[in-house]
PDB file of C-alpha atoms and ligand atoms in Angstrom:
ATOM      1  CA  UNK A   1      78.921  94.049 128.892  1.00 95.00           C
ATOM      2  CA  UNK A   2      82.491  92.650 129.565  1.00 97.00           C
ATOM      3  CA  UNK A   3      85.846  92.906 127.640  1.00 97.00           C
ATOM      4  CA  UNK A   4      87.547  89.226 127.214  1.00 98.00           C
ATOM      5  CA  UNK A   5      91.334  88.547 126.448  1.00 97.00           C
ATOM      6  CA  UNK A   6      93.763  85.877 125.961  1.00 98.00           C
ATOM      7  CA  UNK A   7      96.856  85.290 125.185  1.00 97.00           C
ATOM      8  CA  UNK A   8      99.322  82.445 125.171  1.00 97.00           C
ATOM      9  CA  UNK A   9     102.662  81.732 124.885  1.00 96.00           C
ATOM     10  CA  UNK A  10     105.956  79.312 125.098  1.00 96.00           C
ATOM     11  CA  UNK A  11     109.275  80.789 126.377  1.00 93.00           C
ATOM     12  CA  UNK A  12     112.605  79.912 124.180  1.00 85.00           C
ATOM     13  CA  UNK A  13     115.365  79.643 125.379  1.00 71.00           C
ATOM     14  CA  UNK A  14     118.892  79.542 124.501  1.00 63.00           C
ATOM     15  CA  UNK A  15     121.233  77.890 126.251  1.00 60.00           C
ATOM     16  CA  UNK A  16     125.130  78.536 127.272  1.00 58.00           C
ATOM     17  CA  UNK A  17     126.753  74.810 125.256  1.00 61.00           C
ATOM     18  CA  UNK A  18     129.618  75.428 127.979  1.00 65.00           C
ATOM     19  CA  UNK A  19     127.486  75.107 131.152  1.00 64.00           C
ATOM     20  CA  UNK A  20     123.453  74.531 130.177  1.00 61.00           C
ATOM     21  CA  UNK A  21     122.694  77.737 131.526  1.00 62.00           C
ATOM     22  CA  UNK A  22     119.252  79.384 130.113  1.00 58.00           C
ATOM     23  CA  UNK A  23     120.787  82.558 128.905  1.00 59.00           C
ATOM     24  CA  UNK A  24     118.346  84.808 127.113  1.00 66.00           C
ATOM     25  CA  UNK A  25     114.734  83.614 127.247  1.00 78.00           C
ATOM     26  CA  UNK A  26     112.651  84.722 124.270  1.00 83.00           C
ATOM     27  CA  UNK A  27     108.927  84.875 124.550  1.00 88.00           C
ATOM     28  CA  UNK A  28     107.313  83.767 121.439  1.00 91.00           C
ATOM     29  CA  UNK A  29     103.495  84.627 120.798  1.00 94.00           C
ATOM     30  CA  UNK A  30     101.873  81.361 120.274  1.00 96.00           C
ATOM     31  CA  UNK A  31      97.512  82.214 119.871  1.00 96.00           C
ATOM     32  CA  UNK A  32      96.012  85.393 120.843  1.00 96.00           C
ATOM     33  CA  UNK A  33      91.876  86.661 120.776  1.00 97.00           C
ATOM     34  CA  UNK A  34      89.658  88.918 122.494  1.00 97.00           C
ATOM     35  CA  UNK A  35      86.428  90.546 122.224  1.00 96.00           C
ATOM     36  CA  UNK A  36      83.214  91.538 124.060  1.00 97.00           C
ATOM     37  CA  UNK A  37      80.955  89.543 126.019  1.00 96.00           C
ATOM     38  CA  UNK A  38      77.915  89.008 128.244  1.00 95.00           C
ATOM     39  CA  UNK A  39      77.927  88.210 131.125  1.00 97.00           C
ATOM     40  CA  UNK A  40      76.339  85.191 130.599  1.00 97.00           C
ATOM     41  CA  UNK A  41      79.088  84.221 127.957  1.00 96.00           C
ATOM     42  CA  UNK A  42      81.503  84.072 129.734  1.00 98.00           C
ATOM     43  CA  UNK A  43      82.295  81.169 131.262  1.00 98.00           C
ATOM     44  CA  UNK A  44      81.645  79.510 127.761  1.00 97.00           C
ATOM     45  CA  UNK A  45      83.801  82.535 125.743  1.00 97.00           C
ATOM     46  CA  UNK A  46      86.936  81.466 128.567  1.00 98.00           C
ATOM     47  CA  UNK A  47      85.958  77.630 127.762  1.00 98.00           C
ATOM     48  CA  UNK A  48      86.883  78.188 123.322  1.00 96.00           C
ATOM     49  CA  UNK A  49      89.797  80.386 124.171  1.00 97.00           C
ATOM     50  CA  UNK A  50      91.606  78.084 126.871  1.00 98.00           C
ATOM     51  CA  UNK A  51      90.827  75.418 124.677  1.00 97.00           C
ATOM     52  CA  UNK A  52      92.096  77.773 121.406  1.00 97.00           C
ATOM     53  CA  UNK A  53      95.620  77.891 122.499  1.00 98.00           C
ATOM     54  CA  UNK A  54      96.029  74.589 123.592  1.00 98.00           C
ATOM     55  CA  UNK A  55      95.807  73.089 120.860  1.00 97.00           C
ATOM     56  CA  UNK A  56      97.048  75.647 118.656  1.00 96.00           C
ATOM     57  CA  UNK A  57      98.921  75.434 114.923  1.00 96.00           C
ATOM     58  CA  UNK A  58     101.960  77.393 116.257  1.00 95.00           C
ATOM     59  CA  UNK A  59     102.329  74.792 119.641  1.00 96.00           C
ATOM     60  CA  UNK A  60     102.121  74.774 122.512  1.00 97.00           C
ATOM     61  CA  UNK A  61     102.286  77.337 124.936  1.00 97.00           C
ATOM     62  CA  UNK A  62     103.811  77.571 128.984  1.00 97.00           C
ATOM     63  CA  UNK A  63     101.566  80.585 130.038  1.00 97.00           C
ATOM     64  CA  UNK A  64      98.052  81.571 128.839  1.00 98.00           C
ATOM     65  CA  UNK A  65      97.397  85.007 129.871  1.00 98.00           C
ATOM     66  CA  UNK A  66      93.208  85.533 130.129  1.00 98.00           C
ATOM     67  CA  UNK A  67      91.497  89.375 131.204  1.00 98.00           C
ATOM     68  CA  UNK A  68      88.209  89.341 132.270  1.00 98.00           C
ATOM     69  CA  UNK A  69      87.288  93.466 132.563  1.00 97.00           C
ATOM     70  CA  UNK A  70      83.618  95.037 133.416  1.00 98.00           C
ATOM     71  CA  UNK A  71      83.551  97.583 130.680  1.00 97.00           C
ATOM     72  CA  UNK A  72      81.674 101.144 131.545  1.00 95.00           C
ATOM     73  CA  UNK A  73      81.751 102.757 128.205  1.00 93.00           C
ATOM     74  CA  UNK A  74      79.053 103.181 126.411  1.00 94.00           C
ATOM     75  CA  UNK A  75      80.437 101.063 122.827  1.00 96.00           C
ATOM     76  CA  UNK A  76      81.113 103.024 119.946  1.00 98.00           C
ATOM     77  CA  UNK A  77      78.513 101.173 117.141  1.00 98.00           C
ATOM     78  CA  UNK A  78      80.017 100.910 113.658  1.00 98.00           C
ATOM     79  CA  UNK A  79      78.810  98.647 110.483  1.00 97.00           C
ATOM     80  CA  UNK A  80      81.514  96.135 108.989  1.00 97.00           C
ATOM     81  CA  UNK A  81      83.670  96.523 105.910  1.00 98.00           C
ATOM     82  CA  UNK A  82      81.996  94.396 102.432  1.00 97.00           C
ATOM     83  CA  UNK A  83      83.475  91.436 102.165  1.00 96.00           C
ATOM     84  CA  UNK A  84      84.775  89.776  98.639  1.00 96.00           C
ATOM     85  CA  UNK A  85      87.828  86.661  98.623  1.00 96.00           C
ATOM     86  CA  UNK A  86      90.110  87.788  95.225  1.00 97.00           C
ATOM     87  CA  UNK A  87      91.881  85.592  92.856  1.00 97.00           C
ATOM     88  CA  UNK A  88      95.227  84.831  94.022  1.00 98.00           C
ATOM     89  CA  UNK A  89      97.888  81.507  93.220  1.00 97.00           C
ATOM     90  CA  UNK A  90     101.271  82.756  95.106  1.00 98.00           C
ATOM     91  CA  UNK A  91     103.238  84.963  97.388  1.00 98.00           C
ATOM     92  CA  UNK A  92     103.858  86.835  94.644  1.00 98.00           C
ATOM     93  CA  UNK A  93     100.713  87.389  92.984  1.00 98.00           C
ATOM     94  CA  UNK A  94      99.410  88.121  96.258  1.00 98.00           C
ATOM     95  CA  UNK A  95     102.647  91.103  97.149  1.00 98.00           C
ATOM     96  CA  UNK A  96     101.488  92.357  93.284  1.00 98.00           C
ATOM     97  CA  UNK A  97      98.201  92.559  94.461  1.00 98.00           C
ATOM     98  CA  UNK A  98      98.431  94.314  97.838  1.00 98.00           C
ATOM     99  CA  UNK A  99     101.780  97.351  96.116  1.00 98.00           C
ATOM    100  CA  UNK A 100      99.572  97.925  93.491  1.00 98.00           C
ATOM    101  CA  UNK A 101      96.812  99.241  95.831  1.00 98.00           C
ATOM    102  CA  UNK A 102      98.872 100.650  98.331  1.00 98.00           C
ATOM    103  CA  UNK A 103      99.697 103.123  95.664  1.00 98.00           C
ATOM    104  CA  UNK A 104      96.799 103.565  94.535  1.00 98.00           C
ATOM    105  CA  UNK A 105      96.211 104.381  97.765  1.00 98.00           C
ATOM    106  CA  UNK A 106      99.278 106.986  97.942  1.00 98.00           C
ATOM    107  CA  UNK A 107     101.294 104.926  99.771  1.00 98.00           C
ATOM    108  CA  UNK A 108     104.647 105.137  99.545  1.00 98.00           C
ATOM    109  CA  UNK A 109     106.793 102.577  98.228  1.00 98.00           C
ATOM    110  CA  UNK A 110     109.119 103.064 101.633  1.00 98.00           C
ATOM    111  CA  UNK A 111     106.392 102.099 103.472  1.00 98.00           C
ATOM    112  CA  UNK A 112     104.988  99.722 101.401  1.00 98.00           C
ATOM    113  CA  UNK A 113     108.123  98.033 101.534  1.00 98.00           C
ATOM    114  CA  UNK A 114     108.388  98.512 105.576  1.00 98.00           C
ATOM    115  CA  UNK A 115     105.422  96.132 105.896  1.00 98.00           C
ATOM    116  CA  UNK A 116     106.305  93.955 103.873  1.00 98.00           C
ATOM    117  CA  UNK A 117     109.593  93.397 105.928  1.00 98.00           C
ATOM    118  CA  UNK A 118     107.011  93.394 108.677  1.00 98.00           C
ATOM    119  CA  UNK A 119     105.308  91.003 107.398  1.00 98.00           C
ATOM    120  CA  UNK A 120     107.194  88.531 106.198  1.00 97.00           C
ATOM    121  CA  UNK A 121     109.977  88.911 109.569  1.00 96.00           C
ATOM    122  CA  UNK A 122     110.518  85.410 111.509  1.00 92.00           C
ATOM    123  CA  UNK A 123     110.765  87.476 114.882  1.00 92.00           C
ATOM    124  CA  UNK A 124     106.580  88.050 115.035  1.00 93.00           C
ATOM    125  CA  UNK A 125     104.657  90.237 117.135  1.00 95.00           C
ATOM    126  CA  UNK A 126     101.920  90.167 118.906  1.00 94.00           C
ATOM    127  CA  UNK A 127     100.144  93.444 117.837  1.00 97.00           C
ATOM    128  CA  UNK A 128     100.050  95.040 115.001  1.00 98.00           C
ATOM    129  CA  UNK A 129     102.955  97.290 112.975  1.00 98.00           C
ATOM    130  CA  UNK A 130     102.297 101.073 112.915  1.00 98.00           C
ATOM    131  CA  UNK A 131     103.683 102.569 109.335  1.00 98.00           C
ATOM    132  CA  UNK A 132     103.296 106.328 108.363  1.00 98.00           C
ATOM    133  CA  UNK A 133     102.596 106.335 104.882  1.00 98.00           C
ATOM    134  CA  UNK A 134     105.462 108.716 103.577  1.00 98.00           C
ATOM    135  CA  UNK A 135     107.969 108.590 104.967  1.00 98.00           C
ATOM    136  CA  UNK A 136     107.443 104.472 105.918  1.00 98.00           C
ATOM    137  CA  UNK A 137     108.604 105.167 109.509  1.00 98.00           C
ATOM    138  CA  UNK A 138     107.146 103.088 112.564  1.00 98.00           C
ATOM    139  CA  UNK A 139     105.795 104.575 114.778  1.00 98.00           C
ATOM    140  CA  UNK A 140     104.792 101.765 117.098  1.00 98.00           C
ATOM    141  CA  UNK A 141     105.879 102.120 120.387  1.00 97.00           C
ATOM    142  CA  UNK A 142     106.912  98.921 121.522  1.00 96.00           C
ATOM    143  CA  UNK A 143     109.026  96.715 117.804  1.00 96.00           C
ATOM    144  CA  UNK A 144     108.275  93.578 119.520  1.00 93.00           C
ATOM    145  CA  UNK A 145     105.413  93.710 120.834  1.00 95.00           C
ATOM    146  CA  UNK A 146     102.923  95.942 118.852  1.00 97.00           C
ATOM    147  CA  UNK A 147      99.379  97.532 119.452  1.00 98.00           C
ATOM    148  CA  UNK A 148      96.999  95.767 120.089  1.00 97.00           C
ATOM    149  CA  UNK A 149      93.611  96.301 118.951  1.00 98.00           C
ATOM    150  CA  UNK A 150      91.425  94.668 121.493  1.00 97.00           C
ATOM    151  CA  UNK A 151      87.301  95.439 123.134  1.00 97.00           C
ATOM    152  CA  UNK A 152      86.030  95.328 119.372  1.00 97.00           C
ATOM    153  CA  UNK A 153      82.843  93.010 119.027  1.00 96.00           C
ATOM    154  CA  UNK A 154      79.786  91.378 116.927  1.00 96.00           C
ATOM    155  CA  UNK A 155      76.018  92.341 118.419  1.00 95.00           C
ATOM    156  CA  UNK A 156      74.096  88.718 118.008  1.00 94.00           C
ATOM    157  CA  UNK A 157      72.234  89.351 115.282  1.00 95.00           C
ATOM    158  CA  UNK A 158      74.742  91.040 113.005  1.00 97.00           C
ATOM    159  CA  UNK A 159      77.239  87.310 113.665  1.00 95.00           C
ATOM    160  CA  UNK A 160      74.344  85.637 112.882  1.00 96.00           C
ATOM    161  CA  UNK A 161      73.604  87.744 109.333  1.00 96.00           C
ATOM    162  CA  UNK A 162      77.138  88.050 108.623  1.00 96.00           C
ATOM    163  CA  UNK A 163      77.480  83.542 109.481  1.00 95.00           C
ATOM    164  CA  UNK A 164      74.266  83.486 106.929  1.00 94.00           C
ATOM    165  CA  UNK A 165      75.574  85.440 104.483  1.00 95.00           C
ATOM    166  CA  UNK A 166      79.827  83.778 104.551  1.00 94.00           C
ATOM    167  CA  UNK A 167      78.590  80.705 104.434  1.00 93.00           C
ATOM    168  CA  UNK A 168      76.753  81.771 101.865  1.00 92.00           C
ATOM    169  CA  UNK A 169      79.734  82.733  99.955  1.00 91.00           C
ATOM    170  CA  UNK A 170      80.924  79.043 100.339  1.00 89.00           C
ATOM    171  CA  UNK A 171      83.459  80.153 103.269  1.00 90.00           C
ATOM    172  CA  UNK A 172      83.582  77.218 105.314  1.00 86.00           C
ATOM    173  CA  UNK A 173      83.113  76.547 108.907  1.00 85.00           C
ATOM    174  CA  UNK A 174      86.546  75.890 109.586  1.00 86.00           C
ATOM    175  CA  UNK A 175      86.981  79.099 108.077  1.00 91.00           C
ATOM    176  CA  UNK A 176      84.234  81.557 109.634  1.00 93.00           C
ATOM    177  CA  UNK A 177      84.660  82.328 113.254  1.00 93.00           C
ATOM    178  CA  UNK A 178      88.234  83.483 112.045  1.00 95.00           C
ATOM    179  CA  UNK A 179      86.759  85.405 108.648  1.00 97.00           C
ATOM    180  CA  UNK A 180      84.667  87.174 111.426  1.00 96.00           C
ATOM    181  CA  UNK A 181      87.268  87.775 114.014  1.00 97.00           C
ATOM    182  CA  UNK A 182      89.457  89.143 111.891  1.00 98.00           C
ATOM    183  CA  UNK A 183      86.502  91.493 109.719  1.00 98.00           C
ATOM    184  CA  UNK A 184      85.209  92.760 113.275  1.00 98.00           C
ATOM    185  CA  UNK A 185      89.040  93.617 113.197  1.00 98.00           C
ATOM    186  CA  UNK A 186      89.606  94.987 110.186  1.00 98.00           C
ATOM    187  CA  UNK A 187      85.796  97.434 111.164  1.00 98.00           C
ATOM    188  CA  UNK A 188      87.724  98.764 113.889  1.00 98.00           C
ATOM    189  CA  UNK A 189      90.383  99.481 112.181  1.00 98.00           C
ATOM    190  CA  UNK A 190      89.138 101.360 109.655  1.00 98.00           C
ATOM    191  CA  UNK A 191      86.596 103.492 111.508  1.00 98.00           C
ATOM    192  CA  UNK A 192      89.809 105.271 112.790  1.00 97.00           C
ATOM    193  CA  UNK A 193      90.254 108.482 109.911  1.00 96.00           C
ATOM    194  CA  UNK A 194      93.985 108.213 110.420  1.00 98.00           C
ATOM    195  CA  UNK A 195      94.288 104.429 109.206  1.00 98.00           C
ATOM    196  CA  UNK A 196      94.431 104.550 104.910  1.00 98.00           C
ATOM    197  CA  UNK A 197      95.476 100.213 104.617  1.00 98.00           C
ATOM    198  CA  UNK A 198      95.855  97.532 106.627  1.00 98.00           C
ATOM    199  CA  UNK A 199      97.427  94.206 105.438  1.00 98.00           C
ATOM    200  CA  UNK A 200      97.067  91.103 107.135  1.00 98.00           C
ATOM    201  CA  UNK A 201      98.977  87.396 107.407  1.00 98.00           C
ATOM    202  CA  UNK A 202      97.875  84.987 110.104  1.00 97.00           C
ATOM    203  CA  UNK A 203     101.001  83.364 111.272  1.00 95.00           C
ATOM    204  CA  UNK A 204      99.396  80.476 111.880  1.00 95.00           C
ATOM    205  CA  UNK A 205     101.395  77.357 109.457  1.00 95.00           C
ATOM    206  CA  UNK A 206      97.887  76.304 108.486  1.00 94.00           C
ATOM    207  CA  UNK A 207      96.627  79.731 107.613  1.00 96.00           C
ATOM    208  CA  UNK A 208      96.913  81.220 104.428  1.00 97.00           C
ATOM    209  CA  UNK A 209      94.476  83.872 103.525  1.00 97.00           C
ATOM    210  CA  UNK A 210      95.156  87.041 104.125  1.00 98.00           C
ATOM    211  CA  UNK A 211      94.003  90.332 103.630  1.00 98.00           C
ATOM    212  CA  UNK A 212      93.399  93.575 102.650  1.00 98.00           C
ATOM    213  CA  UNK A 213      91.602  96.622 104.044  1.00 98.00           C
ATOM    214  CA  UNK A 214      90.857  99.738 103.232  1.00 98.00           C
ATOM    215  CA  UNK A 215      87.367 102.072 103.675  1.00 97.00           C
ATOM    216  CA  UNK A 216      88.367 102.622 100.199  1.00 96.00           C
ATOM    217  CA  UNK A 217      87.844  98.802  99.048  1.00 97.00           C
ATOM    218  CA  UNK A 218      86.449  97.262 102.124  1.00 98.00           C
ATOM    219  CA  UNK A 219      87.821  94.244 103.165  1.00 98.00           C
ATOM    220  CA  UNK A 220      89.925  91.765 100.374  1.00 98.00           C
ATOM    221  CA  UNK A 221      90.042  88.403 100.949  1.00 97.00           C
ATOM    222  CA  UNK A 222      93.743  87.400  99.420  1.00 98.00           C
ATOM    223  CA  UNK A 223      94.482  83.333  99.535  1.00 97.00           C
ATOM    224  CA  UNK A 224      98.548  82.357  98.822  1.00 98.00           C
ATOM    225  CA  UNK A 225      99.798  84.808 100.722  1.00 98.00           C
ATOM    226  CA  UNK A 226     101.514  82.937 102.012  1.00 97.00           C
ATOM    227  CA  UNK A 227     103.155  79.237 101.419  1.00 97.00           C
ATOM    228  CA  UNK A 228     101.932  76.424 103.882  1.00 96.00           C
ATOM    229  CA  UNK A 229     104.078  75.643 106.840  1.00 96.00           C
ATOM    230  CA  UNK A 230     105.408  78.730 107.204  1.00 96.00           C
ATOM    231  CA  UNK A 231     105.459  80.595 110.317  1.00 94.00           C
ATOM    232  CA  UNK A 232     105.899  84.823 109.311  1.00 96.00           C
ATOM    233  CA  UNK A 233     102.632  86.669 109.800  1.00 97.00           C
ATOM    234  CA  UNK A 234     101.528  89.736 111.321  1.00 97.00           C
ATOM    235  CA  UNK A 235      99.565  92.998 110.902  1.00 98.00           C
ATOM    236  CA  UNK A 236      99.946  96.314 109.798  1.00 98.00           C
ATOM    237  CA  UNK A 237      99.052  99.078 109.422  1.00 98.00           C
ATOM    238  CA  UNK A 238      99.967 101.753 107.567  1.00 98.00           C
ATOM    239  CA  UNK A 239      98.681 105.935 109.239  1.00 98.00           C
ATOM    240  CA  UNK A 240      98.622 108.980 107.949  1.00 98.00           C
ATOM    241  CA  UNK A 241     101.351 111.373 108.676  1.00 97.00           C
ATOM    242  CA  UNK A 242      99.327 113.694 110.329  1.00 97.00           C
ATOM    243  CA  UNK A 243      97.691 111.409 112.879  1.00 97.00           C
ATOM    244  CA  UNK A 244      97.410 111.380 116.399  1.00 97.00           C
ATOM    245  CA  UNK A 245      99.778 108.418 117.283  1.00 97.00           C
ATOM    246  CA  UNK A 246      98.123 109.185 121.091  1.00 98.00           C
ATOM    247  CA  UNK A 247      94.754 109.377 120.290  1.00 98.00           C
ATOM    248  CA  UNK A 248      94.644 106.615 117.256  1.00 98.00           C
ATOM    249  CA  UNK A 249      96.645 103.147 119.665  1.00 98.00           C
ATOM    250  CA  UNK A 250      94.751 104.762 122.975  1.00 98.00           C
ATOM    251  CA  UNK A 251      90.988 104.501 120.281  1.00 98.00           C
ATOM    252  CA  UNK A 252      92.320 101.225 118.684  1.00 98.00           C
ATOM    253  CA  UNK A 253      93.462  99.271 122.692  1.00 97.00           C
ATOM    254  CA  UNK A 254      91.075 101.069 124.260  1.00 97.00           C
ATOM    255  CA  UNK A 255      87.791 102.028 122.753  1.00 97.00           C
ATOM    256  CA  UNK A 256      84.825  99.680 123.345  1.00 98.00           C
ATOM    257  CA  UNK A 257      83.667  99.210 119.802  1.00 98.00           C
ATOM    258  CA  UNK A 258      80.419  96.432 118.888  1.00 97.00           C
ATOM    259  CA  UNK A 259      79.423  96.139 115.400  1.00 97.00           C
ATOM    260  CA  UNK A 260      75.751  96.342 114.355  1.00 95.00           C
TER     261      UNK A 260
HETATM  262  N1  WAQ B 301      95.623  93.359 117.206  1.00 64.48           N
HETATM  263  C1  WAQ B 301      96.398  93.147 116.146  1.00 64.48           C
HETATM  264  N2  WAQ B 301      97.396  92.638 116.270  1.00 64.48           N
HETATM  265  C2  WAQ B 301      97.351  91.823 115.962  1.00 64.48           C
HETATM  266  C3  WAQ B 301      95.671  90.931 117.144  1.00 64.48           C
HETATM  267  C4  WAQ B 301      95.718  92.308 117.329  1.00 64.48           C
HETATM  268  N3  WAQ B 301      94.170  91.831 118.418  1.00 64.48           N
HETATM  269  N4  WAQ B 301      95.462  89.595 116.606  1.00 64.48           N
HETATM  270  C5  WAQ B 301      96.985  89.317 115.835  1.00 64.48           C
HETATM  271  N5  WAQ B 301      97.315  90.468 115.512  1.00 64.48           N
HETATM  272  C6  WAQ B 301      98.571  90.401 114.517  1.00 64.48           C
HETATM  273  C7  WAQ B 301      99.796  89.593 115.591  1.00 64.48           C
HETATM  274  O1  WAQ B 301     100.633  90.314 114.532  1.00 64.48           O
HETATM  275  C8  WAQ B 301      99.615  87.716 114.483  1.00 64.48           C
HETATM  276  O2  WAQ B 301     100.581  87.294 114.355  1.00 64.48           O
HETATM  277  C9  WAQ B 301      98.925  88.390 113.083  1.00 64.48           C
HETATM  278  O3  WAQ B 301      98.017  89.331 112.989  1.00 64.48           O
HETATM  279  C10 WAQ B 301      98.071  87.257 112.237  1.00 64.48           C
HETATM  280  O4  WAQ B 301      97.251  86.747 113.378  1.00 64.48           O
HETATM  281  O5  WAQ B 301      89.358  86.067 105.526  1.00 64.48           O
HETATM  282  O6  WAQ B 301      94.510  84.473 112.141  1.00 64.48           O
HETATM  283  O7  WAQ B 301      95.459  85.391 114.652  1.00 64.48           O
HETATM  284  O8  WAQ B 301      90.064  84.398 105.575  1.00 64.48           O
HETATM  285  O9  WAQ B 301      96.930  84.742 113.102  1.00 64.48           O
HETATM  286  C11 WAQ B 301      92.842  86.853 107.768  1.00 64.48           C
HETATM  287  C12 WAQ B 301      91.490  86.147 107.509  1.00 64.48           C
HETATM  288  C13 WAQ B 301      92.991  85.593 109.626  1.00 64.48           C
HETATM  289  C14 WAQ B 301      92.001  86.069 106.566  1.00 64.48           C
HETATM  290  C15 WAQ B 301      94.252  86.541 110.564  1.00 64.48           C
HETATM  291  O10 WAQ B 301      94.906  86.083 111.556  1.00 64.48           O
HETATM  292  C16 WAQ B 301      89.926  85.289 105.625  1.00 64.48           C
HETATM  293  C17 WAQ B 301      94.889  85.284 111.464  1.00 64.48           C
HETATM  294  P1  WAQ B 301      96.175  85.594 113.562  1.00 64.48           P
HETATM  295 MG1   MG B 302      98.048  83.306 115.125  1.00 64.48          MG
END
């Protein structure tokens, strides 16, 4: 088994008015993706990741990094969270739905507000923010990058079954890959004891469905979580105050996990 990861970015330079010299460069995240594959699938997976990076709605990257790495550890097997789609007509309504759900999971107002600040910020991150559910403190070591959930995949027959189920639930084929990937990610995160909930908004200007996920309620899709053309988005995990933070981050980033 192989872990394949892709990230694409572009540098944005701020030019000095007088000299025209680039002063400061910030890396803007365009696209990222990851999965676990058999050796025979490596070429195809890389080709599709490259295509995704080069045709992304967030813009043209000037750097694409692909990492292909053999997995030595036996992956842990997990099951998928159940999926449902909620009714929601606007970002304001979405915020109400999410706030109510998070409150019912005993997440403080402070933590909820911090979560929305991350999700609505123009400075999008490559990874996720980790927020302590009482104090609202952000505990990811790198606040610009965040924590990237990685080394997760889905077994072939489970994927086939899921595709059929999602198609049956009228999720159209252009969305299918995205929903599957998000669901696998959310299922890996939910398999951590110390992650109580996750909220996700895509940072793609053309994708306006997000979700809230938890062990209690599963993966709840929320249409119109943002408006078309908006560039903000992100992921936040609400964490138990007593969590072993290093252990949690290591699990999310490094532990191979396969959905069966
Ligand atoms: N680990 C941690 N955070 C991530 C990861 C990852 N592997 N991938 C993306 N993020 C964060 C990052 O901050 C991005 O800016 C943000 O999430 C959004 O990523 O059922 O497409 O890949 O229809 O744009 C949800 C599907 C789609 C909803 C989410 O997210 C549905 C999506 P994107
Ligand atoms: Mg994106």
